[in-house]
Amino acid sequence: MRASRPTSRTGRLMVSPAVLMLFVWMIVPLAMTVYFSTQYYNLLYPGKTSFVGLENFAYFFTYPSFFTSVINTLLLVGSVLAITVVFGVLISVLVDAPFPGQGIVRMLLISPFFIMPTVSALVWKNLLMNPVSGFFAWLSVSLGMTPVNWFSDWPLLSIILIVAWEWLPFAILIFITSLQSMNQEQKDAAQMDGANAFAVFRYLTLPHLARPIAVVVMVESIFLLNIFAEIFTTTSGGPGDATTNLPFLIFTQALLEFDVGAASAGGLVAVVLANIVAYFLIRLIGKSLTEA
Amino acid sequence: MSKLKQRRRTFDTLRAIASWLVALIVFFPILWMVLTSFKTELGAFAMPPEFFFKPTLENYREIMDRSDYMHFAWNSLLTSGGSTLLGMLVAVPAAYGFAFHPTLRTRGTLMWMLSTKMLPGVGVLVPIYLIARNLGLLDSRILLVVIFALINLPIMVWMIYTYFRDIPRDILEAARMDGATTLQEIRRVLLPVSRGGLASTALLSLILSWNEAFWSLNLTTTNAAPLSALVASFASPEGLFWAKLSAVSTLACAPILVLGWGSQKQLVRGLTFGAVK
């Protein structure tokens, strides 16, 4: 349908508040971040602002924790994506066929998605992973093993487990919905022709799930690149910088050391990193989102 | 033949058992949190853990008595409710424009909106913090309302857009033929037809704002701090009261959990921008 002139004016009028708000929300802070990143600017010494060129970037790039934090960020995003997609697919296929209590099982499975990050972080840290009186410690002792001191021996893994638990339900929710739209007759026909369960999974189910998997990867990446509350409430980035990801490193620069210049430089690095990821993701599935 | 049937039945039973087992494992942390909230502080630390115990409401009573819980809950309610309202007021017209008055740039604009979600919060935290400080808005509910609305806006526009996109154009054109203005068209025809979609969009915005932690932790201290910040304050050593932490957590999560259970089907559409049905 071709839009005539008055319609397109109405359309623009309706769209503009949202576009304007988002544009300001994006461009003003971003411009300020770019400006601050070239300044020596510490909130503790407000009078001593001066232009330093790229020094903040040099400082940030050579900062010992910087490299670690980038690696931690990528490890966190990558592992959680892998865990949630693999287990998400397996669990969704498992609960797809009708059985007694299927509705309740689904409700239980997606529940963690609705728990706020600060709660899930603290519940896991204190009630489950505490090395002395946590539930896991009791499990280990009952099985005759030594309890694991999660947050000091496996700090990043601990964070990964918590975040994966939070996001597994999202993957399950999406995959379950997608599986419902699968052609049952095709599956039955394949089984009649002698295809075993694995072949059906490999050649029918997986291809059907390709697009939902892409969607899950994209949506989760957006949120996982920004993981903050779980780290803030459990390890504060430690021990050392073992669980410091990029968001947390910038947070310590800005709000703990008040170094606005360095924090802004770091912020821009985070923006660039996110955009590299976004670029590939949008190319990967952006098209399938606007079609259909 | 009956042997095959027999095997099939065994397989189904095993599958049901496995499903229940997996679901209980995934749900266990939440169950354990709720159970712990009804224990005494001593019982919460007990080793081996108490599975059968005399439940007490002591923790809940104490949390409620410390009147600050209501203060934080009120903040959560106001900020997530306010931001949802603000978001809907901006998102509905935008989605209408995109869906019913598309131009060559519509697709690009929609993708651009989504891409603002890729802008990491930390990338703009410093400027937002300084702007808020200079405007005297640090630790204010207004600030959180605006920020929550902005971070959820792209998802809300997309979600409503995908609902509007599926509405047959004839309905709207018929109304327009009858001389309805654009506003009447929206109010009389579009909104009633898409009530379900709008409700689930608002619900999703409510859930996301209620659980938001990054901005609430960084921009509030006490005055405007929502429940997610209150729970975080239990991370400090003085907060080593597991039973009370569990009670606060249960109170903070219960309303959203119930909302989530009730709306799981509609949520998928919003969360995937209609790409998965």
XYZ file of C-alpha atoms in Angstrom:
569
model
C 0.000 0.000 0.000
C 1.356 3.349 -0.994
C 1.148 6.063 1.613
C -0.414 9.290 0.403
C 0.949 12.579 1.645
C -1.436 13.245 4.563
C -1.042 9.673 5.855
C 2.691 9.878 5.927
C 2.417 13.126 7.887
C 0.148 11.440 10.445
C 2.573 8.552 10.639
C 5.511 10.825 11.267
C 3.602 12.763 13.900
C 2.777 9.561 15.760
C 6.246 8.125 15.521
C 8.220 11.241 16.375
C 7.870 11.347 20.191
C 9.316 7.858 20.517
C 12.065 8.497 17.971
C 12.933 11.841 19.525
C 13.091 10.470 23.055
C 15.260 7.537 22.069
C 17.485 9.763 19.966
C 18.117 12.144 22.855
C 18.578 9.214 25.248
C 21.205 7.805 22.933
C 23.014 10.803 21.520
C 23.343 13.214 24.462
C 25.022 10.826 26.907
C 27.078 9.330 24.106
C 28.364 12.742 23.013
C 29.160 13.604 26.619
C 30.959 10.291 27.038
C 33.062 11.009 23.970
C 33.884 14.489 25.312
C 34.696 13.294 28.850
C 36.911 10.537 27.480
C 39.335 13.179 26.221
C 39.407 15.074 29.522
C 41.213 14.650 32.768
C 38.127 14.784 34.939
C 37.957 13.450 38.477
C 34.932 14.212 40.618
C 37.206 14.518 43.643
C 39.119 17.394 42.033
C 36.424 19.231 40.094
C 38.535 22.332 39.379
C 41.333 20.510 37.607
C 39.626 19.527 34.351
C 41.867 19.593 31.294
C 42.196 18.148 27.805
C 44.383 15.050 27.715
C 43.704 13.651 24.246
C 43.747 9.874 24.176
C 45.508 9.468 27.515
C 42.390 8.028 29.182
C 42.223 5.326 26.557
C 45.890 4.567 26.968
C 45.364 4.389 30.724
C 42.318 2.179 30.347
C 43.889 -0.159 27.795
C 47.028 -0.656 29.881
C 45.083 -0.969 33.126
C 45.874 -4.484 34.382
C 42.220 -5.388 34.859
C 41.116 -4.237 31.424
C 42.215 -7.278 29.454
C 40.862 -9.614 32.135
C 37.535 -7.832 32.146
C 37.097 -8.159 28.382
C 37.928 -11.871 28.570
C 35.557 -12.301 31.516
C 32.796 -10.480 29.632
C 33.168 -12.735 26.594
C 33.491 -15.886 28.722
C 30.365 -14.984 30.644
C 28.302 -14.231 27.528
C 29.632 -17.247 25.601
C 29.205 -19.823 28.352
C 25.747 -18.666 29.355
C 24.635 -18.679 25.712
C 26.008 -22.193 25.218
C 24.442 -23.552 28.420
C 21.041 -21.968 27.899
C 20.748 -22.926 24.228
C 21.901 -26.542 24.641
C 19.926 -27.282 27.810
C 17.049 -25.129 26.596
C 16.654 -27.248 23.464
C 17.017 -30.561 25.329
C 14.561 -29.634 28.076
C 12.007 -28.188 25.654
C 12.061 -31.360 23.557
C 11.742 -33.401 26.760
C 8.611 -31.602 27.979
C 7.048 -31.162 24.531
C 4.875 -34.290 24.447
C 1.809 -34.253 26.742
C 2.154 -35.896 30.167
C 0.407 -35.521 33.523
C 1.156 -32.116 35.048
C 2.723 -30.670 31.896
C 1.315 -27.215 32.642
C 2.775 -27.141 36.139
C 6.148 -28.401 34.893
C 6.270 -25.540 32.409
C 5.391 -22.992 35.056
C 8.145 -24.302 37.316
C 10.648 -24.290 34.455
C 10.140 -20.673 33.446
C 9.902 -19.284 36.978
C 13.541 -18.186 37.444
C 13.101 -15.691 34.610
C 10.809 -13.602 36.809
C 13.126 -13.504 39.822
C 15.006 -10.224 40.159
C 18.771 -10.505 39.593
C 19.685 -9.268 43.057
C 17.476 -11.929 44.642
C 18.740 -14.824 42.569
C 22.338 -13.767 43.165
C 21.923 -13.622 46.935
C 19.828 -16.767 47.211
C 22.405 -18.754 45.223
C 25.340 -17.287 47.086
C 24.004 -17.688 50.613
C 21.455 -20.469 50.615
C 22.937 -22.775 47.979
C 26.651 -22.115 47.420
C 27.747 -21.250 50.931
C 30.657 -23.636 51.629
C 29.674 -24.283 55.266
C 25.910 -24.373 55.529
C 24.684 -24.016 51.974
C 22.534 -26.675 50.354
C 25.249 -27.739 47.907
C 27.706 -28.192 50.776
C 25.239 -30.523 52.454
C 24.753 -32.440 49.174
C 28.528 -32.867 48.798
C 28.954 -34.059 52.381
C 26.049 -36.485 52.022
C 27.712 -37.920 48.934
C 31.004 -38.193 50.785
C 32.735 -35.340 48.953
C 34.412 -32.173 50.178
C 32.180 -29.115 49.798
C 33.250 -26.720 47.052
C 34.127 -23.201 48.116
C 32.307 -21.780 45.107
C 33.024 -18.084 45.204
C 36.689 -18.305 46.197
C 37.725 -21.346 44.144
C 35.472 -20.990 41.095
C 34.326 -17.368 41.155
C 33.572 -16.864 37.466
C 31.978 -20.292 37.142
C 29.726 -19.431 40.088
C 28.540 -16.265 38.360
C 28.053 -18.173 35.095
C 25.903 -20.779 36.858
C 23.708 -18.138 38.473
C 23.232 -16.170 35.259
C 22.633 -19.348 33.238
C 19.940 -20.345 35.739
C 18.287 -16.964 35.265
C 18.292 -17.185 31.468
C 17.627 -20.899 30.870
C 13.873 -20.308 31.371
C 13.859 -17.671 28.661
C 15.308 -20.131 26.163
C 12.881 -22.840 27.293
C 9.928 -20.456 26.997
C 10.847 -19.547 23.415
C 11.672 -23.117 22.306
C 8.519 -24.629 23.840
C 6.403 -22.094 21.993
C 8.190 -22.775 18.746
C 7.918 -26.561 19.101
C 4.151 -26.248 19.387
C 4.010 -24.952 15.850
C 5.938 -27.946 14.479
C 4.246 -30.123 11.942
C 3.219 -33.237 13.869
C 2.250 -35.175 10.754
C 5.673 -34.723 9.275
C 7.180 -36.157 12.448
C 4.799 -39.112 12.422
C 5.495 -39.760 8.756
C 9.227 -39.757 9.389
C 8.771 -42.248 12.221
C 6.639 -44.487 9.998
C 9.466 -44.429 7.490
C 11.705 -45.810 10.192
C 13.450 -42.676 11.407
C 14.526 -43.052 15.024
C 14.095 -40.387 17.686
C 17.574 -39.020 17.116
C 17.055 -38.656 13.363
C 13.781 -36.820 13.927
C 15.542 -34.496 16.361
C 18.502 -33.942 14.060
C 16.716 -33.471 10.741
C 13.316 -32.063 11.738
C 13.411 -30.504 15.192
C 16.761 -28.744 15.047
C 16.169 -27.055 11.678
C 12.756 -25.949 12.934
C 14.429 -24.395 15.976
C 17.066 -22.514 13.952
C 15.230 -19.216 14.000
C 14.166 -19.341 17.669
C 17.784 -20.185 18.561
C 18.941 -17.113 16.627
C 16.375 -14.989 18.472
C 17.456 -16.362 21.843
C 21.111 -15.683 21.054
C 20.362 -12.125 20.028
C 18.098 -11.163 22.923
C 20.295 -12.829 25.532
C 23.462 -11.219 24.160
C 21.950 -7.771 24.638
C 21.283 -8.487 28.290
C 24.335 -10.640 29.044
C 26.808 -8.015 27.838
C 25.400 -5.813 30.603
C 25.414 -8.232 33.529
C 25.995 -6.140 36.619
C 23.697 -6.774 39.589
C 24.738 -10.418 40.012
C 28.392 -9.418 40.307
C 27.688 -6.346 42.417
C 25.780 -8.338 45.029
C 27.977 -11.441 45.184
C 31.677 -10.910 44.502
C 32.073 -7.169 43.813
C 34.266 -8.244 40.920
C 36.650 -10.299 43.051
C 38.573 -12.072 44.270
C 41.121 -9.808 42.583
C 39.518 -9.186 39.230
C 38.376 -12.768 38.660
C 34.740 -11.794 38.152
C 35.190 -8.239 36.899
C 33.450 -7.837 33.565
C 33.522 -4.669 31.497
C 30.392 -3.103 33.029
C 31.712 -3.739 36.512
C 35.179 -2.375 35.737
C 33.691 0.859 34.400
C 31.457 1.069 37.442
C 34.461 0.841 39.774
C 36.275 3.544 37.773
C 33.333 5.904 37.740
C 31.553 5.538 41.019
C 34.268 4.205 43.302
C 37.327 6.060 42.036
C 35.387 9.014 40.591
C 37.613 9.045 37.516
C 35.072 10.279 34.973
C 37.638 10.483 32.161
C 38.832 6.896 32.435
C 35.310 5.596 33.036
C 34.111 7.365 29.882
C 36.925 5.869 27.849
C 35.938 2.469 29.229
C 32.298 3.166 28.480
C 33.167 3.794 24.843
C 35.087 0.521 24.706
C 31.963 -1.219 26.007
C 29.841 0.533 23.393
C 32.218 -0.527 20.623
C 32.299 -4.115 21.879
C 28.510 -4.233 22.078
C 28.242 -2.837 18.583
C 30.607 -5.399 17.137
C 28.435 -8.121 18.637
C 25.273 -6.313 17.558
C 26.501 -5.877 14.012
C 26.928 -9.599 13.530
C 23.685 -10.408 15.294
C 21.603 -7.960 13.291
C 23.125 -9.232 10.076
C 22.436 -12.767 11.230
C 18.767 -12.421 12.050
C 17.696 -8.809 11.690
C 16.080 -9.583 8.377
C 13.958 -12.392 9.706
C 12.597 -10.068 12.371
C 11.133 -7.443 10.087
C 9.766 -9.945 7.595
C 7.006 -12.435 8.347
C 2.235 -55.148 18.678
C 1.274 -55.024 22.342
C 4.921 -55.395 23.215
C 5.649 -52.258 21.236
C 2.799 -50.485 22.998
C 4.177 -51.634 26.310
C 7.573 -50.231 25.490
C 6.004 -46.981 24.345
C 4.190 -46.658 27.666
C 7.353 -47.257 29.665
C 9.095 -44.638 27.564
C 6.331 -42.084 28.200
C 6.429 -42.753 31.937
C 10.180 -42.314 32.063
C 9.847 -39.139 30.084
C 7.236 -37.716 32.460
C 9.410 -38.575 35.464
C 12.454 -36.962 33.857
C 10.448 -33.841 33.033
C 9.235 -33.483 36.603
C 12.736 -34.062 37.939
C 14.279 -31.398 35.702
C 11.509 -28.928 36.556
C 11.990 -29.476 40.290
C 15.749 -28.993 39.999
C 15.316 -25.756 38.060
C 12.685 -24.521 40.499
C 14.548 -25.675 43.588
C 16.368 -22.399 44.441
C 13.039 -20.571 44.548
C 11.403 -23.314 46.595
C 14.335 -23.308 49.000
C 14.134 -19.522 49.337
C 10.434 -19.681 50.213
C 10.999 -22.546 52.681
C 13.882 -20.696 54.349
C 11.728 -17.623 54.783
C 9.519 -19.608 57.162
C 12.403 -20.891 59.294
C 13.989 -19.312 62.338
C 17.370 -17.679 61.779
C 18.968 -20.586 63.620
C 17.050 -23.092 61.524
C 18.134 -21.378 58.300
C 21.775 -22.092 59.163
C 21.162 -25.603 60.455
C 23.369 -28.363 59.101
C 22.032 -30.760 57.886
C 19.314 -28.507 56.491
C 15.855 -28.718 58.010
C 13.361 -30.134 55.574
C 10.599 -30.569 58.127
C 10.221 -27.730 60.565
C 7.605 -25.709 62.354
C 6.983 -22.735 60.048
C 7.126 -19.302 61.607
C 5.920 -15.959 60.328
C 8.470 -14.223 62.550
C 10.645 -13.063 59.599
C 7.737 -11.586 57.701
C 6.476 -9.863 60.839
C 9.880 -8.351 61.486
C 10.319 -7.216 57.874
C 6.911 -5.564 57.938
C 7.538 -3.997 61.338
C 10.653 -2.338 60.066
C 8.429 0.083 58.200
C 11.029 0.604 55.463
C 9.867 -2.451 53.507
C 6.676 -0.653 52.563
C 8.719 2.353 51.504
C 10.765 0.260 49.056
C 7.730 -1.638 47.804
C 5.948 1.652 47.197
C 8.962 2.881 45.218
C 8.948 -0.289 43.111
C 5.255 0.076 42.447
C 5.466 3.773 41.557
C 8.539 3.513 39.344
C 7.496 0.412 37.422
C 3.892 1.587 37.142
C 4.876 5.112 36.148
C 7.409 3.993 33.569
C 4.929 1.535 32.066
C 2.336 4.293 31.751
C 4.812 6.710 30.206
C 6.144 3.998 27.894
C 2.664 3.039 26.681
C 1.749 6.674 26.018
C 4.719 7.005 23.677
C 4.880 3.464 22.281
C 1.266 3.047 21.150
C 1.244 6.033 18.762
C 4.689 5.069 17.475
C 3.624 1.484 16.797
C 0.488 2.810 15.119
C 2.574 5.030 12.851
C 4.947 2.213 11.955
C 2.213 -0.333 11.311
C -0.379 1.715 9.450
C 1.587 4.541 7.872
C 4.775 2.807 6.803
C 7.344 4.694 4.783
C 10.547 3.581 3.146
C 12.397 4.355 6.350
C 10.126 2.399 8.694
C 12.143 -0.789 8.668
C 15.388 1.051 9.282
C 13.898 3.113 12.102
C 12.563 0.001 13.808
C 15.964 -1.677 13.598
C 17.617 1.488 14.910
C 15.262 1.528 17.905
C 16.229 -2.022 18.708
C 19.890 -1.153 18.371
C 19.619 1.438 21.142
C 19.091 -1.566 23.422
C 22.591 -2.627 22.451
C 23.981 0.577 23.915
C 25.367 -0.709 27.209
C 24.166 1.101 30.296
C 27.716 1.486 31.529
C 28.590 3.346 28.336
C 26.303 6.181 29.324
C 26.237 5.786 33.094
C 28.674 8.625 33.806
C 26.842 11.326 31.814
C 23.429 10.248 33.086
C 24.786 10.310 36.620
C 26.215 13.811 36.147
C 23.090 15.156 34.429
C 20.931 13.745 37.198
C 23.212 15.223 39.843
C 23.175 18.671 38.250
C 19.398 18.608 37.932
C 19.114 17.506 41.546
C 17.370 14.312 40.398
C 19.700 11.749 41.942
C 17.766 9.348 44.145
C 14.426 10.549 42.780
C 11.560 8.399 41.530
C 10.960 10.653 38.510
C 14.428 9.841 37.221
C 13.830 6.089 37.480
C 10.425 6.413 35.807
C 11.961 8.183 32.804
C 14.952 5.844 32.547
C 12.905 2.639 32.865
C 10.500 3.956 30.219
C 13.386 4.721 27.875
C 15.175 1.399 28.256
C 11.941 -0.540 27.680
C 10.602 1.674 24.904
C 12.188 -0.194 21.961
C 10.767 -3.521 23.141
C 7.353 -1.986 23.779
C 7.197 -0.350 20.344
C 8.224 -3.612 18.686
C 5.763 -5.668 20.662
C 2.762 -3.423 19.954
C 3.906 -3.099 16.337
C 3.801 -6.869 15.890
C 0.236 -6.928 17.243
C -0.896 -4.029 15.058
C 0.761 -5.557 12.007
C -1.593 -8.530 12.202
C -4.773 -6.453 12.354
C -6.568 -6.485 9.010
C -6.353 -3.090 7.395
C -9.957 -3.264 6.170
C -11.232 -2.593 9.663
C -9.353 0.665 9.891
C -10.131 1.690 6.357
C -13.831 1.112 6.951
C -13.670 3.421 9.957
C -11.798 6.017 7.933
C -14.424 5.825 5.178
C -17.053 6.578 7.781
C -15.176 9.781 8.477
C -13.326 8.820 11.635
C -10.348 10.995 12.501
C -7.041 9.374 13.305
C -7.623 9.689 17.030
C -11.095 8.186 16.781
C -9.683 5.446 14.611
C -7.183 4.571 17.331
C -9.548 4.901 20.249
C -12.667 3.299 18.836
C -11.237 0.590 16.606
C -7.598 -0.168 17.211
C -7.374 -0.150 21.000
C -10.394 -2.401 21.604
C -9.193 -4.924 19.014
C -5.657 -5.106 20.405
C -6.518 -4.952 24.109
C -4.849 -8.296 24.835
C -1.628 -7.315 23.114
C -1.474 -3.982 24.898
C -2.081 -5.659 28.244
C 0.761 -8.104 27.762
C 3.072 -5.319 26.603
C 2.306 -3.349 29.747
C 2.846 -6.499 31.779
C 6.257 -7.123 30.252
C 7.292 -3.526 30.887
C 6.103 -3.894 34.484
C 8.132 -7.081 34.953
C 11.302 -5.652 33.413
C 11.083 -2.413 35.414
C 10.271 -4.195 38.660
C 13.350 -6.398 38.320
C 15.709 -3.733 36.932
C 18.811 -3.376 39.076
C 21.639 -1.599 37.240
C 20.141 1.883 37.180
C 18.386 1.548 40.525
C 21.605 0.513 42.242
C 23.640 3.303 40.674
C 21.222 6.213 40.798
C 19.405 5.756 44.095
C 20.419 5.545 47.736
C 17.415 5.421 50.048
C 14.736 7.880 49.047
C 13.804 6.382 45.670
C 15.398 2.934 46.008
C 13.108 0.087 44.848
C 12.938 -3.466 46.176
C 15.809 -4.750 44.040
C 18.078 -2.274 45.831
C 16.662 -3.227 49.231
C 17.457 -6.874 48.570
C 20.977 -5.914 47.446
C 21.537 -4.194 50.796
C 21.329 -7.654 52.364
C 24.596 -8.491 50.618
C 26.573 -6.623 53.279
C 28.004 -8.632 56.189
C 25.477 -7.171 58.633
C 22.797 -8.640 56.401
C 23.755 -12.211 57.230
C 20.253 -13.076 58.219
C 19.265 -15.758 55.780
C 15.732 -16.229 56.950
C 15.015 -12.525 56.759
C 16.790 -12.208 53.413
C 14.574 -15.037 52.159
C 11.440 -13.366 53.466
C 12.286 -10.045 51.827
C 13.188 -11.833 48.597
C 9.961 -13.803 48.602
C 7.942 -10.642 49.155
C 9.863 -8.858 46.395
C 9.439 -11.623 43.810
C 6.003 -13.062 44.505
C 3.863 -10.466 42.683
C 5.955 -10.562 39.512
C 6.216 -14.348 39.567
C 2.445 -14.632 39.671
C 2.079 -12.076 36.874
C 4.654 -13.990 34.838
C 2.887 -17.320 35.298
C -0.347 -15.775 34.127
C 1.094 -14.270 30.989
C 3.726 -16.709 29.741
C 2.086 -17.290 26.364
C 1.815 -13.619 25.443
C 5.300 -12.868 26.745
C 6.982 -14.976 24.083
C 5.639 -12.766 21.377
C 6.892 -9.626 23.029
C 10.257 -11.011 23.947
C 10.956 -12.198 20.432
C 9.372 -9.268 18.612
C 6.867 -11.622 17.052
C 9.573 -13.661 15.361
C 8.508 -16.849 17.148
C 4.890 -17.904 17.286
